[in-house]
mmCIF file of C-alpha atoms in Angstrom:
data_model
loop_
_atom_site.group_PDB
_atom_site.id
_atom_site.type_symbol
_atom_site.label_atom_id
_atom_site.label_comp_id
_atom_site.label_asym_id
_atom_site.label_seq_id
_atom_site.Cartn_x
_atom_site.Cartn_y
_atom_site.Cartn_z
ATOM 1 C CA MET W 1 130.874 88.231 103.109
ATOM 2 C CA GLU W 2 133.004 91.486 101.691
ATOM 3 C CA LEU W 3 130.988 93.148 98.514
ATOM 4 C CA LEU W 4 133.265 95.917 97.891
ATOM 5 C CA PRO W 5 135.565 93.768 95.536
ATOM 6 C CA PHE W 6 132.818 92.682 93.460
ATOM 7 C CA PHE W 7 131.925 96.093 93.051
ATOM 8 C CA GLU W 8 135.277 97.298 92.056
ATOM 9 C CA TRP W 9 135.557 94.774 89.926
ATOM 10 C CA ALA W 10 132.440 95.765 88.301
ATOM 11 C CA GLU W 11 133.362 98.903 87.305
ATOM 12 C CA THR W 12 136.055 97.678 85.564
ATOM 13 C CA SER W 13 134.518 95.265 83.726
ATOM 14 C CA PHE W 14 133.237 95.174 80.308
ATOM 15 C CA LEU W 15 129.619 96.824 81.183
ATOM 16 C CA GLY W 16 131.192 99.485 83.138
ATOM 17 C CA TYR W 17 133.870 100.311 81.134
ATOM 18 C CA ILE W 18 131.259 101.199 78.477
ATOM 19 C CA GLY W 19 128.899 102.879 80.581
ATOM 20 C CA LYS W 20 131.504 105.092 82.011
ATOM 21 C CA THR W 21 133.334 106.041 78.824
ATOM 22 C CA TYR W 22 130.186 106.570 76.582
ATOM 23 C CA GLY W 23 127.858 109.022 78.138
ATOM 24 C CA GLY W 24 124.965 108.710 75.489
ATOM 25 C CA VAL W 25 124.872 105.365 75.171
ATOM 26 C CA TYR W 26 124.775 105.170 79.390
ATOM 27 C CA ALA W 27 121.845 107.799 79.088
ATOM 28 C CA THR W 28 119.921 106.108 75.955
ATOM 29 C CA PHE W 29 120.308 102.317 76.701
ATOM 30 C CA GLY W 30 120.973 102.621 80.260
ATOM 31 C CA GLN W 31 118.255 105.218 81.763
ATOM 32 C CA SER W 32 116.207 105.998 79.097
ATOM 33 C CA VAL W 33 115.555 102.557 78.389
ATOM 34 C CA HIS W 34 115.296 101.899 82.230
ATOM 35 C CA LEU W 35 112.601 104.459 82.232
ATOM 36 C CA MET W 36 110.423 102.864 79.348
ATOM 37 C CA ALA W 37 110.786 99.375 80.651
ATOM 38 C CA LEU W 38 109.318 101.360 83.962
ATOM 39 C CA ALA W 39 106.649 102.004 82.470
ATOM 40 C CA VAL W 40 105.319 99.151 81.205
ATOM 41 C CA LEU W 41 106.318 97.818 84.654
ATOM 42 C CA GLY W 42 104.627 99.610 86.900
ATOM 43 C CA GLY W 43 101.651 99.924 84.021
ATOM 44 C CA SER W 44 101.194 95.967 84.833
ATOM 45 C CA VAL W 45 101.699 96.224 88.576
ATOM 46 C CA LEU W 46 98.729 98.746 88.372
ATOM 47 C CA ILE W 47 96.493 97.454 85.961
ATOM 48 C CA ALA W 48 96.531 94.070 88.118
ATOM 49 C CA ASP W 49 96.177 95.482 91.838
ATOM 50 C CA LEU W 50 93.899 98.197 90.616
ATOM 51 C CA ARG W 51 91.776 95.550 89.481
ATOM 52 C CA LEU W 52 91.958 93.408 92.347
ATOM 53 C CA LEU W 53 91.084 96.569 94.251
ATOM 54 C CA ASN W 54 88.231 96.965 92.172
ATOM 55 C CA VAL W 55 88.909 100.088 90.926
ATOM 56 C CA ILE W 56 89.587 99.660 87.422
ATOM 57 C CA LEU W 57 88.482 97.137 84.511
ATOM 58 C CA LYS W 58 85.343 96.034 86.766
ATOM 59 C CA ASP W 59 84.087 94.504 84.098
ATOM 60 C CA VAL W 60 86.860 92.348 82.587
ATOM 61 C CA PRO W 61 87.740 89.518 84.837
ATOM 62 C CA SER W 62 91.009 89.521 87.538
ATOM 63 C CA GLU W 63 92.234 86.761 86.435
ATOM 64 C CA ILE W 64 92.308 87.644 82.596
ATOM 65 C CA VAL W 65 93.672 91.015 83.640
ATOM 66 C CA ALA W 66 96.126 89.255 86.485
ATOM 67 C CA ASP W 67 97.312 86.689 84.015
ATOM 68 C CA GLN W 68 98.296 89.052 80.766
ATOM 69 C CA ALA W 69 99.924 91.901 83.258
ATOM 70 C CA HIS W 70 102.031 89.437 84.607
ATOM 71 C CA LYS W 71 103.362 88.438 81.302
ATOM 72 C CA TRP W 72 104.519 92.095 80.532
ATOM 73 C CA PHE W 73 105.615 92.236 84.214
ATOM 74 C CA LYS W 74 108.183 89.572 83.223
ATOM 75 C CA VAL W 75 109.469 91.434 79.868
ATOM 76 C CA ALA W 76 109.699 94.381 81.495
ATOM 77 C CA LEU W 77 111.437 92.822 84.742
ATOM 78 C CA ALA W 78 114.070 91.612 82.226
ATOM 79 C CA VAL W 79 114.512 94.625 80.565
ATOM 80 C CA ILE W 80 114.797 97.122 83.902
ATOM 81 C CA LEU W 81 117.161 94.204 85.408
ATOM 82 C CA SER W 82 119.400 94.431 82.201
ATOM 83 C CA SER W 83 119.358 98.296 81.888
ATOM 84 C CA GLY W 84 119.690 98.194 85.727
ATOM 85 C CA VAL W 85 122.782 96.148 86.212
ATOM 86 C CA PHE W 86 124.764 98.435 83.003
ATOM 87 C CA MET W 87 124.043 101.486 84.737
ATOM 88 C CA ALA W 88 124.991 100.121 88.365
ATOM 89 C CA ALA W 89 128.034 99.123 86.960
ATOM 90 C CA ALA W 90 129.310 101.858 85.359
ATOM 91 C CA VAL W 91 129.070 103.805 88.737
ATOM 92 C CA ALA W 92 129.587 100.672 91.123
ATOM 93 C CA GLN W 93 131.827 101.852 93.421
ATOM 94 C CA ARG W 94 129.207 105.005 93.999
ATOM 95 C CA MET W 95 126.607 103.050 94.368
ATOM 96 C CA TYR W 96 128.043 100.695 97.319
ATOM 97 C CA TYR W 97 128.251 103.666 99.144
ATOM 98 C CA ASN W 98 124.774 104.792 98.659
ATOM 99 C CA ASP W 99 121.834 103.941 101.454
ATOM 100 C CA PHE W 100 119.405 104.368 98.853
ATOM 101 C CA PHE W 101 120.962 102.056 96.536
ATOM 102 C CA TRP W 102 120.725 99.104 99.165
ATOM 103 C CA ALA W 103 117.171 100.050 100.389
ATOM 104 C CA LYS W 104 116.253 99.917 96.434
ATOM 105 C CA MET W 105 118.015 96.043 96.140
ATOM 106 C CA SER W 106 116.511 95.230 99.175
ATOM 107 C CA ALA W 107 113.104 96.382 97.731
ATOM 108 C CA LEU W 108 113.526 95.099 94.553
ATOM 109 C CA LEU W 109 114.479 91.458 96.466
ATOM 110 C CA VAL W 110 111.604 90.909 98.268
ATOM 111 C CA GLY W 111 109.212 92.551 95.208
ATOM 112 C CA ILE W 112 110.666 89.739 92.952
ATOM 113 C CA ILE W 113 110.351 87.084 95.793
ATOM 114 C CA PHE W 114 106.572 88.566 96.882
ATOM 115 C CA VAL W 115 105.196 88.249 93.498
ATOM 116 C CA PHE W 116 106.691 84.878 92.277
ATOM 117 C CA ALA W 117 106.701 83.019 95.372
ATOM 118 C CA VAL W 118 103.410 84.399 97.199
ATOM 119 C CA LYS W 119 101.487 86.716 94.521
ATOM 120 C CA ARG W 120 101.580 84.335 91.544
ATOM 121 C CA PRO W 121 100.815 81.418 93.500
ATOM 122 C CA LEU W 122 97.545 82.610 95.366
ATOM 123 C CA LEU W 123 96.282 84.392 92.198
ATOM 124 C CA ASN W 124 96.574 81.009 89.955
ATOM 125 C CA GLY W 125 93.016 79.746 90.453
ATOM 126 C CA THR W 126 89.890 81.436 90.083
ATOM 127 C CA HIS W 127 90.030 84.807 92.735
ATOM 128 C CA ALA W 128 86.568 84.490 94.146
ATOM 129 C CA ASP W 129 87.931 81.334 96.259
ATOM 130 C CA ILE W 130 90.429 84.028 97.940
ATOM 131 C CA HIS W 131 89.354 85.923 100.909
ATOM 132 C CA PRO W 132 88.612 89.350 99.179
ATOM 133 C CA MET W 133 90.583 91.205 102.611
ATOM 134 C CA VAL W 134 93.505 88.804 101.503
ATOM 135 C CA ILE W 135 93.497 90.155 97.832
ATOM 136 C CA ARG W 136 93.083 93.817 99.118
ATOM 137 C CA LEU W 137 95.987 93.480 101.536
ATOM 138 C CA VAL W 138 97.881 91.368 98.485
ATOM 139 C CA ALA W 139 97.320 94.096 95.978
ATOM 140 C CA ILE W 140 98.015 97.249 98.462
ATOM 141 C CA ALA W 141 101.231 95.618 99.238
ATOM 142 C CA SER W 142 102.062 94.727 96.023
ATOM 143 C CA ILE W 143 101.737 98.251 94.886
ATOM 144 C CA LEU W 144 103.709 99.828 97.785
ATOM 145 C CA ILE W 145 106.777 97.803 97.108
ATOM 146 C CA TRP W 146 106.990 98.360 93.720
ATOM 147 C CA PHE W 147 106.510 102.244 94.569
ATOM 148 C CA SER W 148 109.163 101.734 96.973
ATOM 149 C CA VAL W 149 111.416 100.396 94.635
ATOM 150 C CA ALA W 150 110.732 102.956 91.686
ATOM 151 C CA ALA W 151 110.869 106.040 94.427
ATOM 152 C CA THR W 152 114.363 104.535 96.135
ATOM 153 C CA GLY W 153 115.715 104.220 92.349
ATOM 154 C CA ARG W 154 114.893 107.606 91.865
ATOM 155 C CA TRP W 155 116.535 108.760 94.738
ATOM 156 C CA ILE W 156 119.850 107.010 94.094
ATOM 157 C CA GLY W 157 120.492 109.876 91.822
ATOM 158 C CA PHE W 158 119.393 112.730 94.412
ATOM 159 C CA SER W 159 122.007 111.699 97.149
ATOM 160 C CA GLY W 160 124.621 110.538 95.004
ATOM 161 C CA MET M 1 113.557 136.612 66.229
ATOM 162 C CA ILE M 2 111.716 133.140 67.948
ATOM 163 C CA ASN M 3 114.682 132.351 69.939
ATOM 164 C CA GLU M 4 115.015 135.698 71.060
ATOM 165 C CA ILE M 5 111.740 135.948 72.685
ATOM 166 C CA LEU M 6 111.952 132.845 74.147
ATOM 167 C CA VAL M 7 115.087 133.841 75.542
ATOM 168 C CA GLN M 8 113.750 137.194 77.102
ATOM 169 C CA PHE M 9 110.584 134.978 77.852
ATOM 170 C CA ALA M 10 112.962 132.290 80.228
ATOM 171 C CA GLU M 11 114.623 134.939 81.736
ATOM 172 C CA TRP M 12 111.683 136.845 82.854
ATOM 173 C CA LEU M 13 110.149 133.296 84.059
ATOM 174 C CA TYR M 14 113.828 132.750 85.690
ATOM 175 C CA ALA M 15 113.760 136.226 87.701
ATOM 176 C CA THR M 16 110.124 135.362 89.024
ATOM 177 C CA GLY M 17 110.156 134.359 92.796
ATOM 178 C CA GLY M 18 108.529 131.037 92.601
ATOM 179 C CA SER M 19 110.743 129.916 90.182
ATOM 180 C CA ARG M 20 113.756 130.519 92.270
ATOM 181 C CA ALA M 21 111.947 129.100 95.029
ATOM 182 C CA ILE M 22 111.709 125.828 93.740
ATOM 183 C CA GLU M 23 115.331 125.494 92.023
ATOM 184 C CA GLU M 24 116.612 126.707 95.190
ATOM 185 C CA SER M 25 114.827 124.406 97.747
ATOM 186 C CA PHE M 26 116.400 121.721 99.386
ATOM 187 C CA TYR M 27 113.535 119.264 98.287
ATOM 188 C CA LEU M 28 110.676 120.867 96.228
ATOM 189 C CA TYR M 29 112.560 120.249 92.899
ATOM 190 C CA ASN M 30 113.690 116.791 93.809
ATOM 191 C CA TRP M 31 110.235 115.981 95.014
ATOM 192 C CA ILE M 32 108.299 117.399 91.611
ATOM 193 C CA GLU M 33 110.710 115.423 89.389
ATOM 194 C CA THR M 34 110.135 112.340 91.026
ATOM 195 C CA THR M 35 106.193 112.727 90.760
ATOM 196 C CA HIS M 36 107.035 113.378 87.500
ATOM 197 C CA VAL M 37 109.271 110.537 86.882
ATOM 198 C CA LEU M 38 107.080 108.029 88.675
ATOM 199 C CA THR M 39 103.810 109.196 86.797
ATOM 200 C CA ILE M 40 105.471 106.925 83.858
ATOM 201 C CA MET M 41 104.259 104.126 85.443
ATOM 202 C CA LEU M 42 100.192 105.288 85.377
ATOM 203 C CA CYS M 43 100.199 107.490 82.337
ATOM 204 C CA LEU M 44 102.848 105.484 79.859
ATOM 205 C CA GLY M 45 101.786 102.109 81.636
ATOM 206 C CA MET M 46 98.075 102.229 80.949
ATOM 207 C CA LEU M 47 98.884 103.749 77.530
ATOM 208 C CA ALA M 48 101.082 100.816 76.834
ATOM 209 C CA PHE M 49 98.567 98.296 77.419
ATOM 210 C CA ILE M 50 96.029 100.132 75.437
ATOM 211 C CA ASP M 51 98.545 100.171 72.370
ATOM 212 C CA LEU M 52 99.709 96.617 73.040
ATOM 213 C CA ARG M 53 95.669 95.823 72.683
ATOM 214 C CA MET M 54 95.225 97.195 69.403
ATOM 215 C CA LEU M 55 98.351 95.206 68.226
ATOM 216 C CA GLY M 56 97.068 92.059 69.558
ATOM 217 C CA TYR M 57 100.057 91.540 72.463
ATOM 218 C CA ALA M 58 98.094 92.545 75.821
ATOM 219 C CA MET M 59 94.526 90.984 76.734
ATOM 220 C CA PRO M 60 93.443 89.876 73.121
ATOM 221 C CA ASP M 61 90.852 88.029 74.419
ATOM 222 C CA VAL M 62 89.282 91.224 75.809
ATOM 223 C CA SER M 63 87.200 93.490 73.786
ATOM 224 C CA ALA M 64 89.842 96.527 72.662
ATOM 225 C CA SER M 65 87.532 98.857 72.835
ATOM 226 C CA THR M 66 86.730 98.087 76.817
ATOM 227 C CA ILE M 67 90.157 98.088 77.197
ATOM 228 C CA ALA M 68 90.693 101.654 75.750
ATOM 229 C CA ASP M 69 87.806 102.900 77.288
ATOM 230 C CA ARG M 70 88.473 101.666 80.957
ATOM 231 C CA LEU M 71 92.328 102.888 80.624
ATOM 232 C CA ASN M 72 91.852 106.111 79.344
ATOM 233 C CA ILE M 73 90.777 107.383 82.332
ATOM 234 C CA PRO M 74 93.709 106.639 84.625
ATOM 235 C CA MET M 75 95.832 107.587 81.650
ATOM 236 C CA MET M 76 94.450 110.946 81.400
ATOM 237 C CA ILE M 77 94.671 111.438 85.412
ATOM 238 C CA GLY M 78 98.394 110.283 84.917
ATOM 239 C CA PHE M 79 98.915 112.623 82.136
ATOM 240 C CA SER M 80 97.489 115.827 83.819
ATOM 241 C CA ILE M 81 100.066 114.904 86.613
ATOM 242 C CA MET M 82 102.771 114.637 84.505
ATOM 243 C CA PHE M 83 101.902 117.816 82.431
ATOM 244 C CA ILE M 84 101.479 119.981 85.925
ATOM 245 C CA THR M 85 104.918 118.690 86.880
ATOM 246 C CA GLY M 86 106.399 119.020 83.684
ATOM 247 C CA LEU M 87 105.037 122.674 83.754
ATOM 248 C CA LEU M 88 106.753 123.515 87.273
ATOM 249 C CA LEU M 89 109.984 121.601 86.390
ATOM 250 C CA PHE M 90 110.140 124.262 83.080
ATOM 251 C CA TYR M 91 109.472 127.141 85.555
ATOM 252 C CA ALA M 92 112.183 125.935 88.157
ATOM 253 C CA LYS M 93 114.932 125.876 85.110
ATOM 254 C CA PRO M 94 113.491 127.778 82.306
ATOM 255 C CA THR M 95 116.432 129.348 80.517
ATOM 256 C CA TYR M 96 118.257 126.018 80.968
ATOM 257 C CA THR M 97 115.584 124.027 79.740
ATOM 258 C CA ASN M 98 114.235 126.298 76.738
ATOM 259 C CA GLN M 99 117.757 125.773 75.200
ATOM 260 C CA SER M 100 117.733 122.114 75.513
ATOM 261 C CA ILE M 101 117.946 120.383 72.146
ATOM 262 C CA TRP M 102 116.927 117.901 73.618
ATOM 263 C CA PHE M 103 113.300 119.695 75.650
ATOM 264 C CA ARG M 104 112.462 120.957 71.992
ATOM 265 C CA ILE M 105 112.677 117.368 70.122
ATOM 266 C CA LYS M 106 110.174 116.303 73.043
ATOM 267 C CA MET M 107 108.019 118.621 72.878
ATOM 268 C CA VAL M 108 107.810 118.412 69.248
ATOM 269 C CA LEU M 109 107.267 114.213 69.592
ATOM 270 C CA LEU M 110 104.366 115.292 72.250
ATOM 271 C CA VAL M 111 102.677 117.783 69.659
ATOM 272 C CA VAL M 112 102.957 114.647 66.916
ATOM 273 C CA ALA M 113 101.900 112.125 69.609
ATOM 274 C CA PHE M 114 98.899 114.298 70.775
ATOM 275 C CA PHE M 115 97.463 114.416 66.710
ATOM 276 C CA ASN M 116 98.639 110.474 66.434
ATOM 277 C CA ALA M 117 96.255 110.035 69.365
ATOM 278 C CA ILE M 118 93.395 112.185 67.946
ATOM 279 C CA ARG M 119 93.367 110.574 64.468
ATOM 280 C CA PHE M 120 93.524 106.827 66.634
ATOM 281 C CA HIS M 121 90.468 108.090 68.460
ATOM 282 C CA ARG M 122 88.525 109.231 65.944
ATOM 283 C CA HIS M 123 89.313 106.048 63.697
ATOM 284 C CA MET M 124 88.794 104.088 66.530
ATOM 285 C CA LYS M 125 85.306 105.406 67.367
ATOM 286 C CA ALA M 126 84.086 105.326 63.465
ATOM 287 C CA SER M 127 84.891 101.689 63.360
ATOM 288 C CA GLU M 128 85.055 99.542 66.770
ATOM 289 C CA SER M 129 81.985 97.808 66.542
ATOM 290 C CA THR M 130 83.032 96.018 63.401
ATOM 291 C CA TRP M 131 86.664 94.384 65.140
ATOM 292 C CA SER M 132 86.493 95.484 68.763
ATOM 293 C CA ASN M 133 86.387 91.653 69.898
ATOM 294 C CA GLU M 134 89.256 90.910 66.995
ATOM 295 C CA PRO M 135 92.781 89.907 68.971
ATOM 296 C CA ARG M 136 94.030 92.463 66.383
ATOM 297 C CA ALA M 137 92.917 95.984 65.567
ATOM 298 C CA PRO M 138 92.909 97.099 62.224
ATOM 299 C CA LEU M 139 95.721 97.944 60.107
ATOM 300 C CA ASN M 140 95.564 101.468 60.333
ATOM 301 C CA LEU M 141 94.977 101.481 64.223
ATOM 302 C CA ARG M 142 97.567 99.161 64.405
ATOM 303 C CA VAL M 143 100.323 101.806 62.438
ATOM 304 C CA SER M 144 98.775 104.175 64.964
ATOM 305 C CA ALA M 145 99.544 102.353 67.929
ATOM 306 C CA ALA M 146 103.011 101.242 67.119
ATOM 307 C CA LEU M 147 103.429 104.966 66.443
ATOM 308 C CA SER M 148 102.242 105.841 69.399
ATOM 309 C CA LEU M 149 104.631 103.364 71.509
ATOM 310 C CA GLY M 150 107.678 104.849 68.948
ATOM 311 C CA LEU M 151 106.670 108.457 70.045
ATOM 312 C CA TRP M 152 106.925 107.871 73.442
ATOM 313 C CA ALA M 153 109.638 106.038 73.769
ATOM 314 C CA GLY M 154 111.016 109.211 71.632
ATOM 315 C CA VAL M 155 109.494 111.757 74.864
ATOM 316 C CA VAL M 156 110.771 109.597 77.759
ATOM 317 C CA THR M 157 114.592 109.158 76.086
ATOM 318 C CA THR M 158 114.997 113.103 74.760
ATOM 319 C CA GLY M 159 113.092 113.873 78.341
ATOM 320 C CA ARG M 160 115.716 111.883 80.154
ATOM 321 C CA LEU M 161 118.218 113.474 78.019
ATOM 322 C CA ILE M 162 117.073 116.838 79.122
ATOM 323 C CA ALA M 163 119.557 116.401 82.162
ATOM 324 C CA TYR M 164 122.888 116.461 80.072
ATOM 325 C CA ASP M 165 124.232 119.818 78.127
ATOM 326 C CA TRP M 166 125.954 117.713 75.383
ATOM 327 C CA TYR M 167 124.794 120.208 73.063
ATOM 328 C CA HIS M 168 124.188 122.868 75.352
ATOM 329 C CA CYS M 169 124.783 126.775 73.710
ATOM 330 C CA TYR M 170 128.353 127.487 75.638
ATOM 331 C CA ARG M 171 129.297 124.090 73.831
ATOM 332 C CA ASP M 172 131.145 124.383 70.240
ATOM 333 C CA LEU M 173 127.863 123.566 68.086
ATOM 334 C CA PRO M 174 127.485 123.981 64.160
ATOM 335 C CA GLY M 175 125.138 126.793 62.943
ATOM 336 C CA TRP M 176 122.054 124.430 62.727
ATOM 337 C CA LEU M 177 122.166 122.748 65.886
ATOM 338 C CA SER M 178 122.757 126.000 67.404
ATOM 339 C CA ALA M 179 120.077 127.601 66.160
ATOM 340 C CA ALA M 180 117.499 124.532 67.071
ATOM 341 C CA ALA M 181 118.882 124.294 70.441
ATOM 342 C CA GLY M 182 117.399 128.394 70.454
ATOM 343 C CA CYS M 183 120.779 129.960 71.158
ATOM 344 C CA VAL M 184 121.462 133.911 70.592
ATOM 345 C CA ALA M 185 124.087 136.082 69.999
ATOM 346 C CA GLU M 186 125.440 137.627 72.728
ATOM 347 C CA MET K 1 88.667 69.267 100.177
ATOM 348 C CA THR K 2 92.334 69.401 99.660
ATOM 349 C CA LEU K 3 92.494 71.957 97.280
ATOM 350 C CA LYS K 4 90.631 74.375 99.644
ATOM 351 C CA LYS K 5 93.090 73.521 102.200
ATOM 352 C CA GLU K 6 95.915 74.195 100.188
ATOM 353 C CA LEU K 7 94.228 77.540 99.239
ATOM 354 C CA GLY K 8 93.888 78.241 103.011
ATOM 355 C CA ALA K 9 97.595 77.686 103.480
ATOM 356 C CA ARG K 10 98.619 80.551 100.465
ATOM 357 C CA GLU K 11 96.235 82.421 101.440
ATOM 358 C CA GLN K 12 98.011 82.887 105.019
ATOM 359 C CA ILE K 13 100.971 83.223 103.650
ATOM 360 C CA ALA K 14 100.084 85.696 101.365
ATOM 361 C CA ALA K 15 98.550 87.736 104.407
ATOM 362 C CA VAL K 16 101.301 87.550 106.438
ATOM 363 C CA VAL K 17 103.825 88.531 103.722
ATOM 364 C CA ALA K 18 101.838 91.097 102.745
ATOM 365 C CA GLY K 19 101.299 92.679 105.861
ATOM 366 C CA ALA K 20 104.660 92.683 106.739
ATOM 367 C CA ILE K 21 105.208 94.591 103.451
ATOM 368 C CA ILE K 22 102.924 96.965 104.271
ATOM 369 C CA LEU K 23 104.171 97.677 107.724
ATOM 370 C CA SER K 24 107.810 98.059 106.456
ATOM 371 C CA GLY K 25 107.065 100.297 103.910
ATOM 372 C CA ILE K 26 104.791 102.441 106.512
ATOM 373 C CA ILE K 27 108.171 102.307 109.040
ATOM 374 C CA TYR K 28 110.247 102.933 106.365
ATOM 375 C CA TRP K 29 108.591 105.929 104.078
ATOM 376 C CA GLY K 30 107.888 107.261 108.172
ATOM 377 C CA TYR K 31 111.339 107.106 108.971
ATOM 378 C CA GLN K 32 112.217 109.320 105.902
ATOM 379 C CA PHE K 33 109.914 111.599 106.553
ATOM 380 C CA VAL K 34 111.149 112.247 110.059
ATOM 381 C CA VAL K 35 115.058 112.471 108.810
ATOM 382 C CA MET K 36 113.391 115.118 106.213
ATOM 383 C CA LEU K 37 111.676 116.999 108.695
ATOM 384 C CA GLU K 38 114.495 117.447 111.141
ATOM 385 C CA PHE K 39 116.819 118.209 107.827
ATOM 386 C CA LEU K 40 114.422 120.999 106.921
ATOM 387 C CA GLU K 41 114.624 122.187 110.530
ATOM 388 C CA MET K 42 118.248 122.764 110.365
ATOM 389 C CA ALA K 43 117.974 124.382 107.406
ATOM 390 C CA TYR K 44 115.391 126.919 107.659
ATOM 391 C CA GLY K 45 115.110 126.633 111.821
#
């Protein structure tokens, strides 16, 4: 499947036009909102996973922490995806040729599938019924994948 | 007067070996910047959950003081990392950053956020036993929590905007903006 | 009993996927690290 035409189209779309033409809108509604959503998304990931690893909030049931963190994870994900699409549209053709963009998209896809198809179904019940080693693996993988999404994302800007 | 002193200080800092080494290195500046940005997840992530708990939007079933106490440590670890990397970023580009209006607004917002945090902490410690298990904190603490979220959103926004030179001294700026950005006569 | 069996399957899937993510992460970042070392070698000798 050839994706380049899609990226070329994205840059000429309304979103792409706004982001390209108005630097201030791009920087605030794109980049700054993206970073604020990153704070909440990263915070929800760290709170849930560090709790599962018994590092923080040890006196609060991990079921409550994981559920509440997931609630805000979903909100942050929606905001970060929207602002991300907006930013990518403005520089779509540059993104197409950027290795870190594709690394980030791959990690993002894996991260989303991991959260909704693996992590949530696993953590739905009582956590005491889950083998502690599995919980630890899942928590470490979760921190690693979202760190990778964020770090490769930052590196897109350096490798432009 | 103050702007002249700041410019002199920034120029002196710029001329030091360490400052040149960071800005001119291939990776060091980018690493420090990436660390600064990614630590947002730890520092502001924890802060957001503390504030959201006070407002009643996160973990309403868990005691508010427990959340604030337990998340304070990772938040402060994150803040320390951001503070150190932030100093290094300024050290690497002191002349540019000093005359960035966004950087200056960011510093003001940080000072206001600091006093807001102190006020919040004092009020919380004085009264937490009476409301800690309620889903929402009392009004004055909710105001502080909302203010904290707003101020930090401003810090993030202005921090990101430092990268843009729309209002830098070499642009055609109105007098008040030129003074606020720290521009001095050549 | 069935619930326990179901959890067992979920645990297995979770362990395999998490393990694969951790392994891929180590390989990816390890590779990036090597690339960076080679670049620094080229730049500074």
